XYZ file of C-alpha atoms in Angstrom:
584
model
C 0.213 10.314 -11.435
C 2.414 9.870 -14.325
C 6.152 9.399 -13.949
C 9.451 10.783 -16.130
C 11.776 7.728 -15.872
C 14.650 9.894 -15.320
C 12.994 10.953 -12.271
C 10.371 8.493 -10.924
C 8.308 11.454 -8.509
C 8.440 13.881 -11.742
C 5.476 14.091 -14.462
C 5.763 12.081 -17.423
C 6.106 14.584 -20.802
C 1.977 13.790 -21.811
C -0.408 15.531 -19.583
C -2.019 14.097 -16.856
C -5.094 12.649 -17.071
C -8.225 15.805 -16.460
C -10.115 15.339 -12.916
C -12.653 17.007 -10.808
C -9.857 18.022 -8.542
C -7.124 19.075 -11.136
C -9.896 21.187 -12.838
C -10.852 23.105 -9.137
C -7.280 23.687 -9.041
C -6.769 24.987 -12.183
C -9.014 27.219 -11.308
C -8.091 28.607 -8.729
C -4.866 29.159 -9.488
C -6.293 31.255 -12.759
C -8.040 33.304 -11.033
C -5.316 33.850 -8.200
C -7.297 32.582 -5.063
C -4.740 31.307 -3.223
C -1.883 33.979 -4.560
C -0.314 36.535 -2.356
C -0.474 34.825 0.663
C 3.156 34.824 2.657
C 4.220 32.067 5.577
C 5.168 33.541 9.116
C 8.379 34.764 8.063
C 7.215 36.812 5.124
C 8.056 34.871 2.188
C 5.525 34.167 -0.805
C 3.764 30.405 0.118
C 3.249 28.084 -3.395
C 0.033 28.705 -5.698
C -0.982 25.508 -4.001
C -0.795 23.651 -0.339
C -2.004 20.316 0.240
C -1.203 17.796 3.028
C -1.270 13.698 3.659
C -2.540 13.465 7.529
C -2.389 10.158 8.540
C -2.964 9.280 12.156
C -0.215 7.095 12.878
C -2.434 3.818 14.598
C -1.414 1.832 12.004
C 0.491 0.197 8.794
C -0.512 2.521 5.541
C -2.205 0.149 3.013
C -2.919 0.557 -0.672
C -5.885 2.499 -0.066
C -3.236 5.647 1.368
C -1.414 5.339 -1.602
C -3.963 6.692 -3.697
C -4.394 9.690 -1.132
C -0.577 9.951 -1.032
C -0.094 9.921 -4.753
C -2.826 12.107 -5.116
C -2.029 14.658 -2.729
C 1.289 14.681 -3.414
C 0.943 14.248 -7.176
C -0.890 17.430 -7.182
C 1.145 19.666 -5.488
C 4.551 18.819 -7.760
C 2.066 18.955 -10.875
C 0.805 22.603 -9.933
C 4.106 23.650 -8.417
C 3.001 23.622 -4.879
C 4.035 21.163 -1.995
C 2.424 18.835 0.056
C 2.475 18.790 4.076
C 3.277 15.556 5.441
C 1.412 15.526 8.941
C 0.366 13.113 11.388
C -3.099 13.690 12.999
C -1.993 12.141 16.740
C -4.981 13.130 18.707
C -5.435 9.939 20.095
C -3.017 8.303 22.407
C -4.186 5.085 23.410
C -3.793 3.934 19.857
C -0.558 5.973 18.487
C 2.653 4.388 18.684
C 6.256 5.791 17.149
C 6.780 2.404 15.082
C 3.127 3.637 12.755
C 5.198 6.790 12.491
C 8.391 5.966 11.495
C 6.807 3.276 8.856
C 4.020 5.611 7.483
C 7.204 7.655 6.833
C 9.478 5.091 5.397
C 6.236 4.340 3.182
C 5.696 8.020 1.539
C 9.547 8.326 0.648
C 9.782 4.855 -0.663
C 6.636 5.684 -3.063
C 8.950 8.786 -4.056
C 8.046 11.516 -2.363
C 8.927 13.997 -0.095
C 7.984 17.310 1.993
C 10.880 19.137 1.469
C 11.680 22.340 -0.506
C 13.730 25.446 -0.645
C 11.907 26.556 2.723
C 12.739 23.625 4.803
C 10.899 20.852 5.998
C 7.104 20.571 6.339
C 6.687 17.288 8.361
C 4.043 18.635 11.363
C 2.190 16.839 13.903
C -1.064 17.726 15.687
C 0.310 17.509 18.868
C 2.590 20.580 17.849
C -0.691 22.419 17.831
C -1.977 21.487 21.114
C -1.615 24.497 22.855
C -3.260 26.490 19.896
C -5.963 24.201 19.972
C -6.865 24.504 23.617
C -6.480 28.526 23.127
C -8.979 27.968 20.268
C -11.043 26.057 22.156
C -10.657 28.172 25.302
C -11.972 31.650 22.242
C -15.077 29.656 21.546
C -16.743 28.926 25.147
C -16.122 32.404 26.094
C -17.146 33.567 22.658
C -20.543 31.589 22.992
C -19.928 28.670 20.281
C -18.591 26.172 22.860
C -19.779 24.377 26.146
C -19.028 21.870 28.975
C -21.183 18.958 28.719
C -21.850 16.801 32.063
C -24.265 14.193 30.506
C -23.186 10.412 30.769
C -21.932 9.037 27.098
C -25.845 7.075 27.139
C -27.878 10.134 27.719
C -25.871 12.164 24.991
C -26.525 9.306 22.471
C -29.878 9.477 23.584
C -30.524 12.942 22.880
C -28.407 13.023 19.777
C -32.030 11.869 18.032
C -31.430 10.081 14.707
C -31.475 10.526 11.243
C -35.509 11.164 11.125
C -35.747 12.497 14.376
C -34.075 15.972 15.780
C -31.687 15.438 18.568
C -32.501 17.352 22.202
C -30.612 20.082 23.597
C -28.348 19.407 26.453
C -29.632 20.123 30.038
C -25.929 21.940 30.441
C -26.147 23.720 26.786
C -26.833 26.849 28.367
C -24.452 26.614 31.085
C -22.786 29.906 31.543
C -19.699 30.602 29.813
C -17.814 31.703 32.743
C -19.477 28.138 34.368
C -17.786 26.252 30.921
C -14.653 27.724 31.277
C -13.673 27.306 34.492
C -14.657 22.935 34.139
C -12.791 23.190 30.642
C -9.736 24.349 32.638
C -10.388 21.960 35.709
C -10.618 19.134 32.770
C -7.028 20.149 31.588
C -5.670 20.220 34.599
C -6.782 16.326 35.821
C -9.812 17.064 38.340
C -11.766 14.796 36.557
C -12.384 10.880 35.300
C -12.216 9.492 31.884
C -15.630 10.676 30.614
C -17.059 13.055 33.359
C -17.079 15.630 31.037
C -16.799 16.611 27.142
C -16.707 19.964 25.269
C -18.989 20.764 22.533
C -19.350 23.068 19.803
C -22.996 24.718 20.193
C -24.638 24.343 16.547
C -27.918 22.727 16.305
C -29.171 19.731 17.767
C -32.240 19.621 15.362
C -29.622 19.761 12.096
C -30.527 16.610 9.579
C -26.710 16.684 9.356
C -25.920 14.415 12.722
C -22.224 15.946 12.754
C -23.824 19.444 13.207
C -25.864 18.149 16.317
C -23.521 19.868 19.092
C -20.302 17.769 17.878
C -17.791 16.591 20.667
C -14.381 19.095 20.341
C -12.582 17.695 23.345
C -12.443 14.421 25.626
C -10.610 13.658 28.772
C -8.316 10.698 28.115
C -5.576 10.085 31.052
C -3.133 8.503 28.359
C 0.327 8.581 27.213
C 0.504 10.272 24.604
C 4.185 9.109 22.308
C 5.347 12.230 21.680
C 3.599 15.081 24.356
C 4.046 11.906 27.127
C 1.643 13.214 30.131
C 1.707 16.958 29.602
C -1.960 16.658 28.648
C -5.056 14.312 29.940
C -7.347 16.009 27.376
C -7.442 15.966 23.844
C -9.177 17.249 20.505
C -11.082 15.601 18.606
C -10.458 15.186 14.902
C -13.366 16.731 13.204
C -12.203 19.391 15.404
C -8.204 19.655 14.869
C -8.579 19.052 11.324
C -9.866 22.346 10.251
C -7.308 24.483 12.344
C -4.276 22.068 11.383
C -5.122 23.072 8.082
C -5.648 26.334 8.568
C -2.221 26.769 10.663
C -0.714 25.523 7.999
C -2.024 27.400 5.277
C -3.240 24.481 3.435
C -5.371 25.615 0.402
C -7.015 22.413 -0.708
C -7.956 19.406 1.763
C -8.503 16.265 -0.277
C -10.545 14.183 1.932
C -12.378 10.521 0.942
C -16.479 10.529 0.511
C -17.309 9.614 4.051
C -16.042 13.209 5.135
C -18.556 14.892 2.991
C -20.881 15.307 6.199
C -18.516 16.891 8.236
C -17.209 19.392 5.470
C -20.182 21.735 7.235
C -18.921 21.235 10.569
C -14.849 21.837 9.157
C -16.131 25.156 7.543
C -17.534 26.016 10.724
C -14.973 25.825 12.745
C -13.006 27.838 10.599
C -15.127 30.687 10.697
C -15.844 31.083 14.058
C -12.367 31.483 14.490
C -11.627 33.368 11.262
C -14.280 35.739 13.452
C -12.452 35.745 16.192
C -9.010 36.907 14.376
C -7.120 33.469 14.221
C -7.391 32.827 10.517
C -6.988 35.333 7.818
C -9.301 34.640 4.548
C -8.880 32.385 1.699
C -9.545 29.519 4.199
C -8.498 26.196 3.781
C -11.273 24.557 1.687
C -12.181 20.469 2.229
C -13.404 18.530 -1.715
C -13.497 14.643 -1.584
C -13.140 11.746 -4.027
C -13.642 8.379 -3.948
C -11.225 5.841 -1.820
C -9.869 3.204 -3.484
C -11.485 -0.410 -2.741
C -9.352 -2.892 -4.012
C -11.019 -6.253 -4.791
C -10.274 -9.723 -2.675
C -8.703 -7.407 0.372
C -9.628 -5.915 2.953
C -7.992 -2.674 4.473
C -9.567 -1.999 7.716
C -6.712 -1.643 10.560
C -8.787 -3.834 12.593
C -9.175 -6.277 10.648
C -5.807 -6.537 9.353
C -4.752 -6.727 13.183
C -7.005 -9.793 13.219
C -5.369 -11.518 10.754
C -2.461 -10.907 12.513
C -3.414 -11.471 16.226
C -4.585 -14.755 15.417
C -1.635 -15.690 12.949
C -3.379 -15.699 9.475
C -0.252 -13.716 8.322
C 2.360 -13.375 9.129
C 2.709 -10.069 10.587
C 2.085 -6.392 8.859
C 4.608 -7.103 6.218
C 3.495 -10.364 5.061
C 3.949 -10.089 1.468
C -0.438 -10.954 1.181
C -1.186 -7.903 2.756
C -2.538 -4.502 1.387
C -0.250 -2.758 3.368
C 2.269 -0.950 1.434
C 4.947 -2.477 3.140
C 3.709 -5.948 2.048
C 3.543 -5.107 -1.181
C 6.872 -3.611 -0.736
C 7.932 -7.349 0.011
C 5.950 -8.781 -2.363
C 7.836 -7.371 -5.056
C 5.816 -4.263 -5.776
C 7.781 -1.048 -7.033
C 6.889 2.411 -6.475
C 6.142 3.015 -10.109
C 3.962 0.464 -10.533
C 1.679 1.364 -7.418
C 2.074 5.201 -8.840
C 1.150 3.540 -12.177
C -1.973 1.803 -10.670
C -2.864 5.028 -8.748
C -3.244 6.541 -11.610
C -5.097 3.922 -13.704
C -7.427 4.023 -10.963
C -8.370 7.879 -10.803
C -10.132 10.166 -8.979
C -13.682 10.406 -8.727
C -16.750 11.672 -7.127
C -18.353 8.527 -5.942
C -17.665 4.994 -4.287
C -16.306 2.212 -6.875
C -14.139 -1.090 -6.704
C -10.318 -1.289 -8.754
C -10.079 -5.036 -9.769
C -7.039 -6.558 -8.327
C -5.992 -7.304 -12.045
C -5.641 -3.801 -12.626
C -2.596 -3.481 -9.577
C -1.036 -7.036 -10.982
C -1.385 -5.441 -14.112
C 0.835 -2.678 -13.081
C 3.202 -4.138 -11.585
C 3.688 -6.784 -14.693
C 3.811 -3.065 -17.095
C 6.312 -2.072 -15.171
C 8.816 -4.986 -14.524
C 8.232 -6.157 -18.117
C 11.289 -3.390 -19.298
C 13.257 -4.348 -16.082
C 13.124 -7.200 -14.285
C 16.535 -9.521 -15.612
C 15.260 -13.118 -16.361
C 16.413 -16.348 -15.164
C 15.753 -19.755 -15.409
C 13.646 -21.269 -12.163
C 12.536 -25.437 -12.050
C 9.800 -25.037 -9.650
C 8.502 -28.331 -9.907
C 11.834 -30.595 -10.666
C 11.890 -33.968 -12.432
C 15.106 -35.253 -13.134
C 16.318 -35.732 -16.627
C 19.261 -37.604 -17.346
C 21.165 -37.011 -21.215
C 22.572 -40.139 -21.372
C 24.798 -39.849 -24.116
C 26.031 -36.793 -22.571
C 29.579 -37.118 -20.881
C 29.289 -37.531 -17.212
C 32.619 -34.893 -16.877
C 31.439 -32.722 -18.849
C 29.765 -29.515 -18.482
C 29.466 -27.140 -21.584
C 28.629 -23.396 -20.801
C 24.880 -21.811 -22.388
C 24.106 -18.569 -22.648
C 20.719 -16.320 -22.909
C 20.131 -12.313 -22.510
C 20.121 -10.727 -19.052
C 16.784 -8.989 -21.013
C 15.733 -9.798 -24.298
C 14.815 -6.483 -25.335
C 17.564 -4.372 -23.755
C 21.567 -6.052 -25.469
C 23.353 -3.546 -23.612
C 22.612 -5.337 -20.300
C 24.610 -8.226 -21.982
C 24.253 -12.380 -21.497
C 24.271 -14.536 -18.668
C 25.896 -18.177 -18.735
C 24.559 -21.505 -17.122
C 26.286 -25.036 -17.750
C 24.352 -27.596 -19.101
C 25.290 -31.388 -17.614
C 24.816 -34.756 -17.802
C 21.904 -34.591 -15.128
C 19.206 -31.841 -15.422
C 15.547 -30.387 -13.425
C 13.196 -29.568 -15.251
C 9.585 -29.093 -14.956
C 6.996 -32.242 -14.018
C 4.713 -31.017 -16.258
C 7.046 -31.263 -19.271
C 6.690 -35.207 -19.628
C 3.960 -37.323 -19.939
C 4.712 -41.207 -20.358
C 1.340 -40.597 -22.450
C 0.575 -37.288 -24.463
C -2.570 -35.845 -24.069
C -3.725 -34.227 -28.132
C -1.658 -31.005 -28.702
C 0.953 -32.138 -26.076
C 4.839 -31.010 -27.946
C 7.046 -31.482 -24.653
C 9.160 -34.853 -23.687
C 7.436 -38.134 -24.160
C 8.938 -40.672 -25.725
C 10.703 -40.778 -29.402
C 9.454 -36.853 -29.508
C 12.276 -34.695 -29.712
C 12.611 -31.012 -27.663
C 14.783 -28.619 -27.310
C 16.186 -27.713 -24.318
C 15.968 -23.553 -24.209
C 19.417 -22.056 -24.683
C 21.118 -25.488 -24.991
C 20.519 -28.617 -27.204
C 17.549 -30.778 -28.940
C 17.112 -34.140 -27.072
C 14.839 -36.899 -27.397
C 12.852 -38.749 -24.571
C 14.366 -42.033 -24.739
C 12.116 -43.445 -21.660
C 11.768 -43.043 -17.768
C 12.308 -44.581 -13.934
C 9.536 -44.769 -11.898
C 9.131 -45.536 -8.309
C 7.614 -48.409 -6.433
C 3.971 -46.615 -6.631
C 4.672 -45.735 -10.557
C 5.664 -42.538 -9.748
C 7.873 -40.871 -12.597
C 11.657 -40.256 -10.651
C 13.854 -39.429 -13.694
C 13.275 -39.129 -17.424
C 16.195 -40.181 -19.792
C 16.887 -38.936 -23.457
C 19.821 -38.323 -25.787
C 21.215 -35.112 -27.085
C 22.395 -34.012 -30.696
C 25.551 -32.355 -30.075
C 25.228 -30.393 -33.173
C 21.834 -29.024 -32.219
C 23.661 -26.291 -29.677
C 21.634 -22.788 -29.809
C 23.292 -20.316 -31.284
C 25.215 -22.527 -33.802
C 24.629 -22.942 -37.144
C 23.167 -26.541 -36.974
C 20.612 -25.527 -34.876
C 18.812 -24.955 -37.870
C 19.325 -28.582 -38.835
C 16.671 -29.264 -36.067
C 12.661 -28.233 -35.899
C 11.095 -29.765 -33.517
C 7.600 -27.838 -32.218
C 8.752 -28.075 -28.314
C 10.692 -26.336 -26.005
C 11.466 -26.710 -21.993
C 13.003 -25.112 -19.577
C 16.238 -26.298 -17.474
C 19.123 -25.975 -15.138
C 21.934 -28.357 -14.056
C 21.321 -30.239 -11.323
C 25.096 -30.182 -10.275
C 25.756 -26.235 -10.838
C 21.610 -24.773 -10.142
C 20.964 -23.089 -6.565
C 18.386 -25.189 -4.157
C 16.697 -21.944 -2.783
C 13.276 -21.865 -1.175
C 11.021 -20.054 -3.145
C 7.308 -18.595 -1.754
C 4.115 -18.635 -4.017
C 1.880 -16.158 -3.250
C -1.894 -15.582 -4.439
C -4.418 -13.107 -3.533
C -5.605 -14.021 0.551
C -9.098 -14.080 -0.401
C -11.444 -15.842 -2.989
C -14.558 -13.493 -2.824
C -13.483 -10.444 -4.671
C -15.615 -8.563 -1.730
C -14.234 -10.405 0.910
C -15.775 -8.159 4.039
C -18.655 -6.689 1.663
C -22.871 -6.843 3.110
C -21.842 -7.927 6.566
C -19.423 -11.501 5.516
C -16.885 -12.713 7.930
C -13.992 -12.363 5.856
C -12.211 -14.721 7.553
C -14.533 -17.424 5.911
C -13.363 -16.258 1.931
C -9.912 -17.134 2.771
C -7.616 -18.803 0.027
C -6.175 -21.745 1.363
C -3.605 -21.341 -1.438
C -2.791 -17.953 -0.924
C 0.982 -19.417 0.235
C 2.449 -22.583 -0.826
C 6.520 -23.049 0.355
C 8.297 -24.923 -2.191
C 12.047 -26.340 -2.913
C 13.070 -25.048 -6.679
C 16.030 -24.851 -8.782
C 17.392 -21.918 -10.668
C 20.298 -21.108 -12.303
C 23.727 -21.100 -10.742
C 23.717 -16.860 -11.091
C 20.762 -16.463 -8.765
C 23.467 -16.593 -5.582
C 24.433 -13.276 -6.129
C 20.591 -11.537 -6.101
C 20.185 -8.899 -2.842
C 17.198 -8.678 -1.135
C 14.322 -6.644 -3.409
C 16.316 -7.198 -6.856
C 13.848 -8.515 -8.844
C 13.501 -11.304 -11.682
C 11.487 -12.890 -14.244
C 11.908 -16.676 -13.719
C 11.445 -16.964 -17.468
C 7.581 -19.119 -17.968
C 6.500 -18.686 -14.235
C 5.822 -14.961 -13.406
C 7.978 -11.772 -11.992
C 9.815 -13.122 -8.402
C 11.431 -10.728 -6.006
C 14.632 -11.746 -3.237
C 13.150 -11.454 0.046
C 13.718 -8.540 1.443
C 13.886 -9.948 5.134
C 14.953 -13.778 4.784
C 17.494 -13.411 2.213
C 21.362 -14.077 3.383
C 24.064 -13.560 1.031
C 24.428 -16.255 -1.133
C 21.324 -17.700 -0.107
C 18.511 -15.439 -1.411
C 14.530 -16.592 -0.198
C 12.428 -15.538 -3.623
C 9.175 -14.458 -2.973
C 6.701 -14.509 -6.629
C 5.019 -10.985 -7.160
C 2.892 -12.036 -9.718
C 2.334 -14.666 -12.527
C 2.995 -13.564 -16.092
C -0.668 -13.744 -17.100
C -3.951 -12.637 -15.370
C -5.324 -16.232 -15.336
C -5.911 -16.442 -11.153
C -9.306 -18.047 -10.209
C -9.801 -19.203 -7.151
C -7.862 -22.810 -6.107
């Protein structure tokens, strides 16, 4: 969605961009579909509801960032608000840490489920007991029944996509019969998969979710937030619907692969709208396209591979799609908004470049990220005519397009680092750096001229000499004195911080790593992290964890958010300055 800098969750002045979805809602708020409609307590509910319903088994990745942008984005653009709700119908893979992070994830990307009514954060498992009740309405009602089959003969007789499915031998088990095992299910009489409930449709549908679809399981599991109350739970096709309804949601954004079980979610809704629960406008379900991402993945199981078997290094590792390693990769919340919306919202399956999220992010640190000189790859340089006492203060713009945010000031000594790759003993055509008897300037301080080099035993370069012009100073008028066509980067190696510095590149080199059946495992970069020693100015001590740089020539870097100590900040980069990657 578009932002208003003054308030980073609020819509930018230009419209947003026109979508399938912003058009249905436009519509129906025009001709007042969802108006009129009051909460429990009596008071008017917003022209629109939506909701983000995670199930909290897992990190959220860039994927849910669309969906929370989206479904968020909507509701402030149409004046509505957006549910935040956790679908926790299954226990054995729910945990409290997916909760509080999938949390800490939404409000970091800038939004929130507040408003003048209070707080709309729900789970499922506050609806249990209206769920069972619900689920009790439709066995006795006729729409529900008690299934004793084993898990292989149901699969079995669930047919396939060119062949109807078979009814049940229990399908026309009495209600009274149904009831009375549903109860004896709730209350523990039975194992792990003795019995299932089912909604009584059609097993000879040519939609396979409308073949007699499962509405409740017995699981003996803790559940984190209900603990052992319950031993049987709903299904999600099944809660969905009614968690919507409850809530009064009036549009469910799902992604494509729901589209087949939109007919079951409508008819769960009215069977019970039938049987009083639900008064109508219902809750109505419209998906778009999920967002694939090039060279990642984003299944939760396969990101817990990588993981498990210590690929990365842990949820957070800043060369995962999860938002919270983008988070520590350097990533800001208006430049995944900003992606989200380059991206859009469609009606069928596509795949977002990874240029286009770099690209973002790069947009949006451009106007804000302070720069700073980094020597990432240090060769010595020694001014020889340059007094060994003396060190004479430079100074550059904290941003080059924004004076108010003022200078900074590095001294420039006797002994420098700069980069390897600015001498060569021998130029290559078109080469303008140090080499000697060609003449550079060093950027923010003084023209010098290669004078020679030291090498090592094995002829390695060690230290490159030249002489300064002490007239040539930037800033002063005999600067002007001097053109020379090259011009390198530098700090002092007496006064520049030794910090270790992380370079990070996409984890994959297929842009589709787990695409047609691949073992993604065997597309991984074996660059995607290199660890190096570099050198930046003497300023860089003071940088907190997640303030954010341009090491002026290299790319946009970001203080780790976990490593960093005071005075000793760990620099993760975020992304190069260019969209040159190919694989290594």
């Amino acid at each position: 969605m578009s932002t208003n800098p003054k308030n980073p969750a609020a819509p930018a002045d230009n419209a947003p961009a026109a979508n399938f979805l912003r058009n249905l809602i436009d519509a129906d708020v025009a001709s007042g579909k969802y108006a009129d409609r009051k909460d429990n307590l009596g008071r008017p509910l917003p022209p629109i509801i939506t909701r983000f319903p995670p199930e909290p088994n897992g990190y959220l990745h860039i994927g849910h960032a669309k969906s929370i942008c989206l479904n968020f984005g909507m509701a402030r653009d149409f004046g509505g608000r957006c549910n935040m709700r956790f679908d926790d119908t299954n226990p054995t893979k729910e945990e409290q840490e997916y909760v509080d992070t999938i949390l800490d994830s939404v409000k970091w990307l800038g939004f929130d489920w507040k408003d003048d009514t209070g707080e709309h954060l729900y789970f499922a498992s506050d609806y249990f007991d209206k769920l069972y009740e619900m689920a009790e309405y439709l066995i006795t009602a006729g729409h529900a029944y008690v299934d004793s089959q084993s898990a292989e003969d149901m699969a079995k007789n669930r047919g396939s996509f060119g062949e109807p499915g078979k009814n049940s031998p229990f399908r026309d088990r009495p209600a009274e019969e149904s009831l009375d095992l549903f109860r004896r299910m709730k209350a523990g009489e039975f194992r792990d998969g003795e019995h299932i409930l089912r909604a009584k449709i059609d097993m000879a549908s040519p939609n396979m979710n409308m073949r007699d679809p499962a509405i409740y399981r017995i699981r003996h599991a803790h559940h984190h937030r209900t603990g052992d109350k319950w031993c049987i739970y709903p299904m999600y096709d099944y809660a969905h619907p009614i968690e919507d309804a409850i809530e009064q949601v009036s549009h469910s954004f799902c992604t494509l692969e729901f589209m087949d079980h939109r007919p079951f979610y409508d008819w769960v809704l009215e069977r019970l709208a039938e049987g009083g629960f639900f008064q109508r406008p219902l809750p109505e379900q419209t998906e778009f396209a999920r967002l694939n991402l090039t060279y990642a993945v984003t299944s939760k199981r396969k990101l817990r591979q990588l993981i498990d078997e210590n690929i990365i290094d842990g949820w957070d590792d800043p060369r995962n799609s999860t938002i919270v390693g983008l988070r520590r990769r350097g990533y800001t919340p208006e430049s995944i908004r900003l992606f989200c919306e380059r991206a859009g919202v469609a009606k069928s399956d596509s795949w977002i470049d990874m240029g286009t999220l770099e690209g973002a992010l790069r947009d949006d640190l451009d106007d804000k990220a302070a720069r700073a000189i980094a020597v990432l790859r240090p060769l010595k340089l020694i001014i020889d005519n340059f007094p060994e006492n003396l060190s004479d203060d430079c100074s550059a713009p904290v941003h080059p397009h924004h004076p108010e945010r003022g200078q900074r000031s590095f001294p420039i000594t006797r002994e420098l680092w700069i980069e390897e790759e600015d001498f060569m003993e021998t130029p290559s055509k078109g080469y303008f750096r140090l080499f000697p008897g060609n003449k550079v300037r060093l950027k923010y301080g003084y023209v010098v001229e290669c004078t020679g080099c030291d090498k090592d035993d094995n002829g390695k370069v060690i230290a490159v000499h030249c002489s300064y012009f002490a007239d040539s100073k930037s800033g002063t008028d005999g600067a002007n004195n001097y053109k020379v066509k090259g011009t390198i980067h530098w700090v002092s190696a007496q006064h520049s911080l030794e910090a270790e510095v992380r370079l990070y590149d996409r984890l994959f080199t297929d842009p589709n790593p787990d695409a047609g059946g691949k073992d993604f495992k065997q597309v991984l970069n074996p660059n995607s992290k290199e660890v190096i020693t570099a050198y930046l100015e003497h300023g860089m001590r003071a940088a907190l964890p997640d303030d954010k740089f341009q090491f002026e020539r290299h790319g946009y870097f970001v203080a780790d958010r976990v490593d960093s100590t005071p005075g000793n900040p760990v620099f993760n980069r975020a992304v190069t300055l260019k969209d040159s990657w190919q694989a290594k």
